[in-house]
Amino acid sequence: MAEQAPQGRRERKKAATRAALASAALRLCSEHGVDQVTVEQIADAADVAPRTFFNYFTSKEEAVVAGNAVTAEILVDAFTGRPADEPVTESLRHALHAVVTDPGYLDRFMRLRALRTHPAVVAHHMAAYGAQERELAAAVVARTGTDPASDMFPTLAAAATVTALRVAVQHWLGDHGTDPREPELTQLVDEAMAVFEAGLPAATGVPV
Amino acid sequence: MAEQAPQGRRERKKAATRAALASAALRLCSEHGVDQVTVEQIADAADVAPRTFFNYFTSKEEAVVAGNAVTAEILVDAFTGRPADEPVTESLRHALHAVVTDPGYLDRFMRLRALRTHPAVVAHHMAAYGAQERELAAAVVARTGTDPASDMFPTLAAAATVTALRVAVQHWLGDHGTDPREPELTQLVDEAMAVFEAGLPAATGVPV
DNA sequence: GGCAAACTTGCACGCAGTGCACGTTCGCGC
DNA sequence: GCGCGAACGTGCACTGCGTGCAAGTTTGCC
């Protein structure tokens, strides 16, 4: 929804090139490792000159995590698509559902999983979460009509939502060993979001 | 508290070199801009060979945000220093106070503020927040004795705490314009943490 | 005193990333 | 259609990053 304008050929070609570069970067790097892939290879796979790569991204890492922009788009679209009189937290929970049930989301994430050990990629991945937070916060501001300069709620709500997603996914991927319950990702996201809705003390000690 | 062992000369020298490099990197880059500073200049300022820089950090950005490790240390130390029978959220709030009242913290943050426009620095800064979350989560696990593989609470509590810090600081720095209330950072941190304690819906619409 | 491990440093090399200039393509008004 | 200006792709050249390797030097330890 961010922009659906059926723009001219030039705009479409730019978007296609960007997507091709991002896709090629993620595929090649997840298969062979970030350090084993050169920008030239990525450019070749996207059928552009090496120099062109840098017209779209300033580094390999940026291209690898570029796909996360669509996550932000899904998040914001799903949120703004909810009824305006619905409680914000409920809309946010629905938005999270929209993300984790998107087939492309898990695909991208499984590829990114192989790159969890690469510091620079991890850093840019975190930056992508930050961008998602900002876009979602703007949507919350638009919904609630609050002034973000004096009210931290929209920022906090967006941050909590993205944090719930991040923690749930990282738990699901088994960063702390395998959960014996082996729950679905959807369930984990719900549990994480429920904690932020009920307040942290309510969840102290009890397995969420 | 992480490690206070009065180690041998070699260990102390390494720590001193690392600190000197990180400090020089932050100072030079905040004064002249990241792209205007070379690794050679940073190494010269720390009085080591350029090659030695890469024995400690793999990039300029990493060195610039290295100081955030002490934030994590303050956070964890303050948390573990609280009485074990205190509610976790209260200990976390005290830990946040310890961070924002640390004189070195604000100093580092004001320097980092000048670099908020540099994508790679921002990315590594976010990664530093992630590291703080992990260390704090480990401390919460140690306190509560829960199993992080089946219980997301420690991770969520740590993430919420670091998020409260991050959002409060970013609000304080005026990312959304200047707050007419011009509150103290301590107060903002309290407000943010209070939202996570009371639950998001309790804060909906009301200026926190 | 002497040995082994750890650290620093210089060297060399491949690649990242950018400014610049040129050719090409697209959008747009006539 | 026609042409003009702007935006884009590409090649070239250059600086600086980041790393493997092989020394030389310092430290810890017996």
GROMACS .gro file of C-alpha atoms (C1' of nucleotides) in nm:
model
  476
    1MET     CA    1   0.000   0.000   0.000
    2ALA     CA    2   0.294   0.226   0.062
    3GLU     CA    3   0.289   0.306  -0.306
    4GLN     CA    4   0.096   0.112  -0.562
    5ALA     CA    5   0.111   0.375  -0.833
    6PRO     CA    6   0.143   0.201  -1.169
    7GLN     CA    7   0.428   0.428  -1.267
    8GLY     CA    8   0.610   0.459  -1.593
    9ARG     CA    9   0.850   0.216  -1.748
   10ARG     CA   10   1.150   0.383  -1.589
   11GLU     CA   11   1.013   0.346  -1.236
   12ARG     CA   12   0.921  -0.015  -1.298
   13LYS     CA   13   1.261  -0.097  -1.438
   14LYS     CA   14   1.433   0.058  -1.138
   15ALA     CA   15   1.219  -0.142  -0.899
   16ALA     CA   16   1.286  -0.458  -1.097
   17THR     CA   17   1.659  -0.401  -1.098
   18ARG     CA   18   1.661  -0.330  -0.727
   19ALA     CA   19   1.460  -0.643  -0.656
   20ALA     CA   20   1.683  -0.852  -0.883
   21LEU     CA   21   1.995  -0.727  -0.707
   22ALA     CA   22   1.851  -0.785  -0.361
   23SER     CA   23   1.727  -1.129  -0.454
   24ALA     CA   24   2.055  -1.229  -0.613
   25ALA     CA   25   2.250  -1.099  -0.316
   26LEU     CA   26   2.041  -1.293  -0.067
   27ARG     CA   27   2.048  -1.611  -0.271
   28LEU     CA   28   2.418  -1.611  -0.349
   29CYS     CA   29   2.527  -1.505  -0.002
   30SER     CA   30   2.305  -1.756   0.175
   31GLU     CA   31   2.437  -2.032  -0.047
   32HIS     CA   32   2.809  -1.955  -0.049
   33GLY     CA   33   2.859  -1.721   0.243
   34VAL     CA   34   2.879  -1.342   0.235
   35ASP     CA   35   3.258  -1.324   0.213
   36GLN     CA   36   3.272  -1.575  -0.071
   37VAL     CA   37   3.048  -1.363  -0.293
   38THR     CA   38   3.170  -1.052  -0.472
   39VAL     CA   39   2.964  -0.759  -0.585
   40GLU     CA   40   3.059  -0.851  -0.939
   41GLN     CA   41   2.893  -1.190  -0.903
   42ILE     CA   42   2.577  -1.033  -0.765
   43ALA     CA   43   2.570  -0.781  -1.048
   44ASP     CA   44   2.623  -1.056  -1.303
   45ALA     CA   45   2.337  -1.261  -1.156
   46ALA     CA   46   2.112  -0.955  -1.184
   47ASP     CA   47   2.245  -0.887  -1.533
   48VAL     CA   48   2.377  -0.537  -1.469
   49ALA     CA   49   2.723  -0.385  -1.456
   50PRO     CA   50   2.910  -0.400  -1.126
   51ARG     CA   51   2.904  -0.023  -1.111
   52THR     CA   52   2.525  -0.025  -1.125
   53PHE     CA   53   2.506  -0.223  -0.804
   54PHE     CA   54   2.633   0.079  -0.616
   55ASN     CA   55   2.365   0.298  -0.766
   56TYR     CA   56   2.116   0.095  -0.560
   57PHE     CA   57   2.306  -0.019  -0.252
   58THR     CA   58   2.615   0.108  -0.080
   59SER     CA   59   2.723  -0.234   0.039
   60LYS     CA   60   2.662  -0.604   0.003
   61GLU     CA   61   2.505  -0.620   0.348
   62GLU     CA   62   2.250  -0.357   0.257
   63ALA     CA   63   2.141  -0.555  -0.047
   64VAL     CA   64   2.118  -0.878   0.148
   65VAL     CA   65   1.869  -0.737   0.400
   66ALA     CA   66   1.683  -0.517   0.151
   67GLY     CA   67   1.403  -0.772   0.134
   68ASN     CA   68   1.298  -0.675   0.483
   69ALA     CA   69   1.141  -0.363   0.340
   70VAL     CA   70   0.848  -0.573   0.223
   71THR     CA   71   0.802  -0.700   0.578
   72ALA     CA   72   0.759  -0.342   0.689
   73GLU     CA   73   0.514  -0.292   0.406
   74ILE     CA   74   0.307  -0.594   0.507
   75LEU     CA   75   0.312  -0.479   0.867
   76VAL     CA   76   0.197  -0.128   0.788
   77ASP     CA   77  -0.059  -0.234   0.528
   78ALA     CA   78  -0.216  -0.489   0.758
   79PHE     CA   79  -0.229  -0.236   1.039
   80THR     CA   80  -0.383   0.044   0.838
   81GLY     CA   81  -0.627  -0.204   0.687
   82ARG     CA   82  -0.780  -0.279   1.025
   83PRO     CA   83  -1.090  -0.088   1.139
   84ALA     CA   84  -1.000   0.248   1.285
   85ASP     CA   85  -1.207   0.197   1.599
   86GLU     CA   86  -1.030  -0.127   1.688
   87PRO     CA   87  -0.788  -0.114   1.983
   88VAL     CA   88  -0.440  -0.040   1.857
   89THR     CA   89  -0.284  -0.342   2.022
   90GLU     CA   90  -0.535  -0.571   1.855
   91SER     CA   91  -0.461  -0.421   1.516
   92LEU     CA   92  -0.091  -0.467   1.582
   93ARG     CA   93  -0.144  -0.832   1.668
   94HIS     CA   94  -0.331  -0.883   1.345
   95ALA     CA   95  -0.051  -0.711   1.159
   96LEU     CA   96   0.198  -0.954   1.310
   97HIS     CA   97  -0.018  -1.242   1.195
   98ALA     CA   98  -0.016  -1.104   0.845
   99VAL     CA   99   0.364  -1.102   0.850
  100VAL     CA  100   0.427  -1.450   0.983
  101THR     CA  101   0.169  -1.606   0.755
  102ASP     CA  102   0.320  -1.444   0.449
  103PRO     CA  103   0.494  -1.721   0.254
  104GLY     CA  104   0.771  -1.493   0.136
  105TYR     CA  105   0.853  -1.388   0.490
  106LEU     CA  106   0.964  -1.727   0.615
  107ASP     CA  107   1.148  -1.794   0.294
  108ARG     CA  108   1.355  -1.480   0.336
  109PHE     CA  109   1.409  -1.556   0.698
  110MET     CA  110   1.535  -1.906   0.644
  111ARG     CA  111   1.790  -1.770   0.401
  112LEU     CA  112   1.893  -1.498   0.641
  113ARG     CA  113   1.930  -1.764   0.908
  114ALA     CA  114   2.243  -1.893   0.742
  115LEU     CA  115   2.400  -1.551   0.780
  116ARG     CA  116   2.339  -1.507   1.151
  117THR     CA  117   2.708  -1.536   1.225
  118HIS     CA  118   2.816  -1.252   1.000
  119PRO     CA  119   2.845  -0.939   1.217
  120ALA     CA  120   2.785  -0.680   0.947
  121VAL     CA  121   2.480  -0.864   0.813
  122VAL     CA  122   2.338  -0.899   1.162
  123ALA     CA  123   2.392  -0.528   1.217
  124HIS     CA  124   2.212  -0.430   0.899
  125HIS     CA  125   1.938  -0.675   0.985
  126MET     CA  126   1.885  -0.497   1.314
  127ALA     CA  127   1.879  -0.169   1.126
  128ALA     CA  128   1.601  -0.312   0.911
  129TYR     CA  129   1.402  -0.382   1.226
  130GLY     CA  130   1.456  -0.022   1.323
  131ALA     CA  131   1.317   0.093   0.989
  132GLN     CA  132   1.013  -0.131   1.038
  133GLU     CA  133   0.959   0.028   1.377
  134ARG     CA  134   0.969   0.378   1.235
  135GLU     CA  135   0.726   0.304   0.954
  136LEU     CA  136   0.488   0.126   1.188
  137ALA     CA  137   0.512   0.407   1.442
  138ALA     CA  138   0.416   0.656   1.173
  139ALA     CA  139   0.111   0.445   1.094
  140VAL     CA  140   0.015   0.435   1.462
  141VAL     CA  141   0.051   0.812   1.480
  142ALA     CA  142  -0.176   0.845   1.180
  143ARG     CA  143  -0.432   0.619   1.344
  144THR     CA  144  -0.432   0.770   1.691
  145GLY     CA  145  -0.371   1.129   1.594
  146THR     CA  146  -0.131   1.169   1.882
  147ASP     CA  147   0.166   1.403   1.876
  148PRO     CA  148   0.485   1.192   1.863
  149ALA     CA  149   0.684   1.484   2.000
  150SER     CA  150   0.509   1.471   2.335
  151ASP     CA  151   0.375   1.116   2.341
  152MET     CA  152   0.600   0.812   2.321
  153PHE     CA  153   0.313   0.567   2.292
  154PRO     CA  154   0.315   0.522   1.913
  155THR     CA  155   0.688   0.465   1.914
  156LEU     CA  156   0.668   0.229   2.208
  157ALA     CA  157   0.378   0.034   2.062
  158ALA     CA  158   0.555  -0.004   1.728
  159ALA     CA  159   0.879  -0.100   1.900
  160ALA     CA  160   0.701  -0.356   2.115
  161THR     CA  161   0.536  -0.507   1.810
  162VAL     CA  162   0.857  -0.542   1.613
  163THR     CA  163   1.033  -0.669   1.925
  164ALA     CA  164   0.765  -0.933   1.969
  165LEU     CA  165   0.823  -1.043   1.611
  166ARG     CA  166   1.199  -1.044   1.652
  167VAL     CA  167   1.202  -1.235   1.981
  168ALA     CA  168   0.945  -1.486   1.861
  169VAL     CA  169   1.135  -1.558   1.542
  170GLN     CA  170   1.465  -1.585   1.721
  171HIS     CA  171   1.307  -1.818   1.977
  172TRP     CA  172   1.156  -2.021   1.698
  173LEU     CA  173   1.491  -2.052   1.526
  174GLY     CA  174   1.620  -2.200   1.847
  175ASP     CA  175   1.880  -1.950   1.958
  176HIS     CA  176   1.844  -2.087   2.310
  177GLY     CA  177   1.816  -2.451   2.219
  178THR     CA  178   1.505  -2.624   2.099
  179ASP     CA  179   1.180  -2.548   2.272
  180PRO     CA  180   1.037  -2.886   2.380
  181ARG     CA  181   0.692  -2.754   2.299
  182GLU     CA  182   0.791  -2.687   1.938
  183PRO     CA  183   0.517  -2.431   1.897
  184GLU     CA  184   0.415  -2.269   1.574
  185LEU     CA  185   0.558  -1.928   1.494
  186THR     CA  186   0.209  -1.780   1.496
  187GLN     CA  187   0.161  -1.900   1.851
  188LEU     CA  188   0.496  -1.761   1.963
  189VAL     CA  189   0.417  -1.421   1.818
  190ASP     CA  190   0.084  -1.424   2.001
  191GLU     CA  191   0.252  -1.517   2.326
  192ALA     CA  192   0.512  -1.244   2.292
  193MET     CA  193   0.256  -0.981   2.202
  194ALA     CA  194   0.035  -1.096   2.489
  195VAL     CA  195   0.315  -1.022   2.733
  196PHE     CA  196   0.343  -0.666   2.608
  197GLU     CA  197  -0.033  -0.625   2.624
  198ALA     CA  198  -0.073  -0.763   2.975
  199GLY     CA  199   0.244  -0.605   3.109
  200LEU     CA  200   0.570  -0.770   3.199
  201PRO     CA  201   0.495  -0.848   3.567
  202ALA     CA  202   0.193  -1.052   3.467
  203ALA     CA  203   0.421  -1.291   3.285
  204THR     CA  204   0.696  -1.317   3.545
  205GLY     CA  205   0.804  -1.670   3.600
  206VAL     CA  206   0.518  -1.831   3.418
  207PRO     CA  207   0.606  -1.990   3.085
  208VAL     CA  208   0.448  -1.769   2.828
  209MET     CA  209   3.129  -0.709   3.733
  210ALA     CA  210   3.146  -0.899   3.407
  211GLU     CA  211   3.513  -0.950   3.480
  212GLN     CA  212   3.709  -0.751   3.728
  213ALA     CA  213   3.999  -0.994   3.749
  214PRO     CA  214   4.321  -0.794   3.800
  215GLN     CA  215   4.483  -0.978   3.515
  216GLY     CA  216   4.840  -0.973   3.394
  217ARG     CA  217   5.013  -0.700   3.208
  218ARG     CA  218   4.929  -0.851   2.871
  219GLU     CA  219   4.556  -0.853   2.939
  220ARG     CA  220   4.564  -0.498   3.069
  221LYS     CA  221   4.758  -0.376   2.770
  222LYS     CA  222   4.512  -0.537   2.533
  223ALA     CA  223   4.219  -0.377   2.711
  224ALA     CA  224   4.396  -0.041   2.706
  225THR     CA  225   4.472  -0.066   2.334
  226ARG     CA  226   4.113  -0.163   2.256
  227ALA     CA  227   3.981   0.124   2.464
  228ALA     CA  228   4.223   0.368   2.306
  229LEU     CA  229   4.121   0.261   1.956
  230ALA     CA  230   3.750   0.277   2.036
  231SER     CA  231   3.787   0.615   2.202
  232ALA     CA  232   3.994   0.758   1.919
  233ALA     CA  233   3.751   0.623   1.662
  234LEU     CA  234   3.452   0.778   1.834
  235ARG     CA  235   3.623   1.110   1.889
  236LEU     CA  236   3.767   1.149   1.542
  237CYS     CA  237   3.458   1.029   1.362
  238SER     CA  238   3.221   1.245   1.565
  239GLU     CA  239   3.438   1.548   1.497
  240HIS     CA  240   3.514   1.505   1.128
  241GLY     CA  241   3.257   1.253   1.008
  242VAL     CA  242   3.303   0.882   0.959
  243ASP     CA  243   3.396   0.900   0.593
  244GLN     CA  244   3.654   1.171   0.652
  245VAL     CA  245   3.849   0.957   0.896
  246THR     CA  246   4.073   0.671   0.787
  247VAL     CA  247   4.174   0.368   0.987
  248GLU     CA  248   4.529   0.493   0.968
  249GLN     CA  249   4.434   0.814   1.150
  250ILE     CA  250   4.257   0.619   1.421
  251ALA     CA  251   4.555   0.390   1.462
  252ASP     CA  252   4.790   0.688   1.480
  253ALA     CA  253   4.575   0.850   1.747
  254ALA     CA  254   4.590   0.531   1.948
  255ASP     CA  255   4.961   0.501   1.879
  256VAL     CA  256   4.955   0.163   1.711
  257ALA     CA  257   5.019   0.041   1.357
  258PRO     CA  258   4.727   0.049   1.114
  259ARG     CA  259   4.744  -0.326   1.088
  260THR     CA  260   4.691  -0.360   1.462
  261PHE     CA  261   4.355  -0.188   1.436
  262PHE     CA  262   4.222  -0.490   1.253
  263ASN     CA  263   4.340  -0.720   1.528
  264TYR     CA  264   4.075  -0.558   1.746
  265PHE     CA  265   3.799  -0.449   1.511
  266THR     CA  266   3.697  -0.558   1.166
  267SER     CA  267   3.570  -0.217   1.063
  268LYS     CA  268   3.559   0.147   1.161
  269GLU     CA  269   3.193   0.121   1.249
  270GLU     CA  270   3.259  -0.158   1.495
  271ALA     CA  271   3.519   0.051   1.675
  272VAL     CA  272   3.293   0.356   1.686
  273VAL     CA  273   3.015   0.174   1.870
  274ALA     CA  274   3.244  -0.042   2.083
  275GLY     CA  275   3.189   0.185   2.380
  276ASN     CA  276   2.835   0.054   2.409
  277ALA     CA  277   2.976  -0.260   2.565
  278VAL     CA  278   3.019  -0.071   2.890
  279THR     CA  279   2.650   0.025   2.877
  280ALA     CA  280   2.568  -0.343   2.873
  281GLU     CA  281   2.804  -0.395   3.162
  282ILE     CA  282   2.640  -0.121   3.370
  283LEU     CA  283   2.299  -0.262   3.287
  284VAL     CA  284   2.389  -0.616   3.387
  285ASP     CA  285   2.586  -0.514   3.694
  286ALA     CA  286   2.309  -0.293   3.825
  287PHE     CA  287   2.054  -0.568   3.766
  288THR     CA  288   2.251  -0.844   3.935
  289GLY     CA  289   2.331  -0.609   4.219
  290ARG     CA  290   1.966  -0.575   4.312
  291PRO     CA  291   1.816  -0.801   4.579
  292ALA     CA  292   1.718  -1.138   4.438
  293ASP     CA  293   1.369  -1.129   4.585
  294GLU     CA  294   1.284  -0.799   4.418
  295PRO     CA  295   1.041  -0.813   4.128
  296VAL     CA  296   1.235  -0.846   3.803
  297THR     CA  297   1.074  -0.544   3.643
  298GLU     CA  298   1.171  -0.327   3.936
  299SER     CA  299   1.530  -0.442   3.917
  300LEU     CA  300   1.527  -0.368   3.546
  301ARG     CA  301   1.399  -0.018   3.609
  302HIS     CA  302   1.677   0.041   3.857
  303ALA     CA  303   1.927  -0.090   3.604
  304LEU     CA  304   1.800   0.164   3.352
  305HIS     CA  305   1.847   0.439   3.607
  306ALA     CA  306   2.203   0.329   3.661
  307VAL     CA  307   2.267   0.361   3.286
  308VAL     CA  308   2.116   0.702   3.227
  309THR     CA  309   2.277   0.852   3.535
  310ASP     CA  310   2.620   0.729   3.432
  311PRO     CA  311   2.815   1.036   3.321
  312GLY     CA  312   3.005   0.845   3.053
  313TYR     CA  313   2.682   0.721   2.897
  314LEU     CA  314   2.548   1.056   2.792
  315ASP     CA  315   2.889   1.167   2.677
  316ARG     CA  316   2.915   0.872   2.441
  317PHE     CA  317   2.562   0.924   2.326
  318MET     CA  318   2.606   1.286   2.239
  319ARG     CA  319   2.904   1.194   2.026
  320LEU     CA  320   2.712   0.914   1.859
  321ARG     CA  321   2.433   1.160   1.792
  322ALA     CA  322   2.641   1.332   1.528
  323LEU     CA  323   2.664   1.002   1.340
  324ARG     CA  324   2.295   0.923   1.325
  325THR     CA  325   2.287   0.982   0.952
  326HIS     CA  326   2.554   0.726   0.866
  327PRO     CA  327   2.373   0.401   0.774
  328ALA     CA  328   2.652   0.160   0.864
  329VAL     CA  329   2.709   0.324   1.202
  330VAL     CA  330   2.340   0.317   1.278
  331ALA     CA  331   2.331  -0.050   1.185
  332HIS     CA  332   2.618  -0.138   1.415
  333HIS     CA  333   2.461   0.073   1.686
  334MET     CA  334   2.146  -0.134   1.662
  335ALA     CA  335   2.359  -0.446   1.679
  336ALA     CA  336   2.506  -0.313   2.002
  337TYR     CA  337   2.155  -0.285   2.143
  338GLY     CA  338   2.103  -0.646   2.045
  339ALA     CA  339   2.415  -0.746   2.235
  340GLN     CA  340   2.292  -0.558   2.540
  341GLU     CA  341   1.965  -0.745   2.517
  342ARG     CA  342   2.139  -1.081   2.508
  343GLU     CA  343   2.362  -1.008   2.806
  344LEU     CA  344   2.073  -0.872   3.007
  345ALA     CA  345   1.856  -1.169   2.914
  346ALA     CA  346   2.125  -1.403   3.040
  347ALA     CA  347   2.126  -1.216   3.371
  348VAL     CA  348   1.748  -1.244   3.396
  349VAL     CA  349   1.772  -1.616   3.327
  350ALA     CA  350   2.028  -1.646   3.606
  351ARG     CA  351   1.800  -1.457   3.843
  352THR     CA  352   1.474  -1.634   3.764
  353GLY     CA  353   1.613  -1.979   3.694
  354THR     CA  354   1.379  -2.018   3.400
  355ASP     CA  355   1.459  -2.220   3.092
  356PRO     CA  356   1.512  -1.980   2.801
  357ALA     CA  357   1.441  -2.260   2.557
  358SER     CA  358   1.079  -2.292   2.667
  359ASP     CA  359   1.015  -1.952   2.825
  360MET     CA  360   1.048  -1.630   2.630
  361PHE     CA  361   1.001  -1.411   2.937
  362PRO     CA  362   1.368  -1.337   3.010
  363THR     CA  363   1.430  -1.246   2.649
  364LEU     CA  364   1.117  -1.035   2.631
  365ALA     CA  365   1.190  -0.857   2.957
  366ALA     CA  366   1.545  -0.778   2.850
  367ALA     CA  367   1.428  -0.667   2.507
  368ALA     CA  368   1.161  -0.445   2.659
  369THR     CA  369   1.415  -0.287   2.891
  370VAL     CA  370   1.662  -0.208   2.617
  371THR     CA  371   1.377  -0.089   2.396
  372ALA     CA  372   1.261   0.146   2.670
  373LEU     CA  373   1.611   0.287   2.688
  374ARG     CA  374   1.640   0.320   2.314
  375VAL     CA  375   1.301   0.484   2.262
  376ALA     CA  376   1.347   0.719   2.557
  377VAL     CA  377   1.688   0.833   2.436
  378GLN     CA  378   1.571   0.879   2.081
  379HIS     CA  379   1.270   1.075   2.204
  380TRP     CA  380   1.498   1.281   2.424
  381LEU     CA  381   1.724   1.358   2.132
  382GLY     CA  382   1.421   1.497   1.958
  383ASP     CA  383   1.377   1.265   1.663
  384HIS     CA  384   1.017   1.374   1.646
  385GLY     CA  385   1.067   1.739   1.719
  386THR     CA  386   1.116   1.888   2.059
  387ASP     CA  387   0.892   1.770   2.336
  388PRO     CA  388   0.728   2.085   2.480
  389ARG     CA  389   0.754   1.928   2.823
  390GLU     CA  390   1.132   1.891   2.787
  391PRO     CA  391   1.146   1.616   3.044
  392GLU     CA  392   1.460   1.469   3.190
  393LEU     CA  393   1.595   1.150   3.039
  394THR     CA  394   1.543   0.971   3.368
  395GLN     CA  395   1.177   1.057   3.358
  396LEU     CA  396   1.139   0.943   2.999
  397VAL     CA  397   1.300   0.610   3.078
  398ASP     CA  398   1.060   0.567   3.368
  399GLU     CA  399   0.764   0.649   3.149
  400ALA     CA  400   0.870   0.406   2.879
  401MET     CA  401   0.936   0.128   3.127
  402ALA     CA  402   0.605   0.199   3.299
  403VAL     CA  403   0.424   0.133   2.973
  404PHE     CA  404   0.586  -0.209   2.942
  405GLU     CA  405   0.503  -0.284   3.304
  406ALA     CA  406   0.141  -0.177   3.288
  407GLY     CA  407   0.080  -0.315   2.942
  408LEU     CA  408   0.036  -0.129   2.617
  409PRO     CA  409  -0.344  -0.085   2.626
  410ALA     CA  410  -0.321   0.099   2.959
  411ALA     CA  411  -0.121   0.371   2.787
  412THR     CA  412  -0.330   0.402   2.472
  413GLY     CA  413  -0.396   0.758   2.382
  414VAL     CA  414  -0.289   0.907   2.710
  415PRO     CA  415   0.038   1.102   2.697
  416VAL     CA  416   0.284   0.887   2.880
  417DG     C1'  417   6.766  -1.823   3.179
  418DG     C1'  418   6.499  -2.004   2.838
  419DC     C1'  419   6.098  -2.171   2.599
  420DA     C1'  420   5.631  -2.133   2.405
  421DA     C1'  421   5.244  -1.868   2.330
  422DA     C1'  422   5.050  -1.432   2.228
  423DC     C1'  423   5.085  -0.981   2.033
  424DT     C1'  424   5.254  -0.620   1.700
  425DT     C1'  425   5.396  -0.492   1.273
  426DG     C1'  426   5.510  -0.468   0.767
  427DC     C1'  427   5.403  -0.646   0.319
  428DA     C1'  428   5.117  -0.774  -0.049
  429DC     C1'  429   4.695  -0.839  -0.261
  430DG     C1'  430   4.197  -0.848  -0.382
  431DC     C1'  431   3.793  -0.619  -0.342
  432DA     C1'  432   3.474  -0.245  -0.179
  433DG     C1'  433   3.303   0.185  -0.267
  434DT     C1'  434   3.295   0.650  -0.505
  435DG     C1'  435   3.361   1.060  -0.820
  436DC     C1'  436   3.351   1.162  -1.293
  437DA     C1'  437   3.241   1.155  -1.775
  438DC     C1'  438   2.999   0.967  -2.151
  439DG     C1'  439   2.641   0.722  -2.399
  440DT     C1'  440   2.165   0.573  -2.381
  441DT     C1'  441   1.686   0.563  -2.257
  442DC     C1'  442   1.274   0.760  -2.087
  443DG     C1'  443   0.924   1.123  -1.998
  444DC     C1'  444   0.707   1.514  -2.163
  445DG     C1'  445   0.562   1.917  -2.398
  446DC     C1'  446   0.503   2.092  -2.855
  447DG     C1'  447   0.620   1.239  -3.446
  448DC     C1'  448   1.015   1.554  -3.268
  449DG     C1'  449   1.331   1.698  -2.989
  450DC     C1'  450   1.497   1.835  -2.538
  451DG     C1'  451   1.614   1.778  -2.061
  452DA     C1'  452   1.651   1.470  -1.700
  453DA     C1'  453   1.742   1.030  -1.521
  454DC     C1'  454   1.977   0.607  -1.563
  455DG     C1'  455   2.354   0.256  -1.694
  456DT     C1'  456   2.821   0.187  -1.760
  457DG     C1'  457   3.338   0.212  -1.791
  458DC     C1'  458   3.747   0.409  -1.586
  459DA     C1'  459   4.043   0.542  -1.233
  460DC     C1'  460   4.156   0.586  -0.773
  461DT     C1'  461   4.153   0.565  -0.256
  462DG     C1'  462   4.106   0.298   0.128
  463DC     C1'  463   3.928  -0.131   0.356
  464DG     C1'  464   4.012  -0.582   0.524
  465DT     C1'  465   4.290  -1.008   0.546
  466DG     C1'  466   4.651  -1.387   0.500
  467DC     C1'  467   5.123  -1.448   0.583
  468DA     C1'  468   5.570  -1.419   0.784
  469DA     C1'  469   5.857  -1.215   1.026
  470DG     C1'  470   6.012  -0.967   1.496
  471DT     C1'  471   5.895  -0.856   1.980
  472DT     C1'  472   5.687  -0.899   2.436
  473DT     C1'  473   5.481  -1.167   2.806
  474DG     C1'  474   5.383  -1.557   3.109
  475DC     C1'  475   5.576  -1.946   3.317
  476DC     C1'  476   5.873  -2.315   3.463
   0.00000   0.00000   0.00000
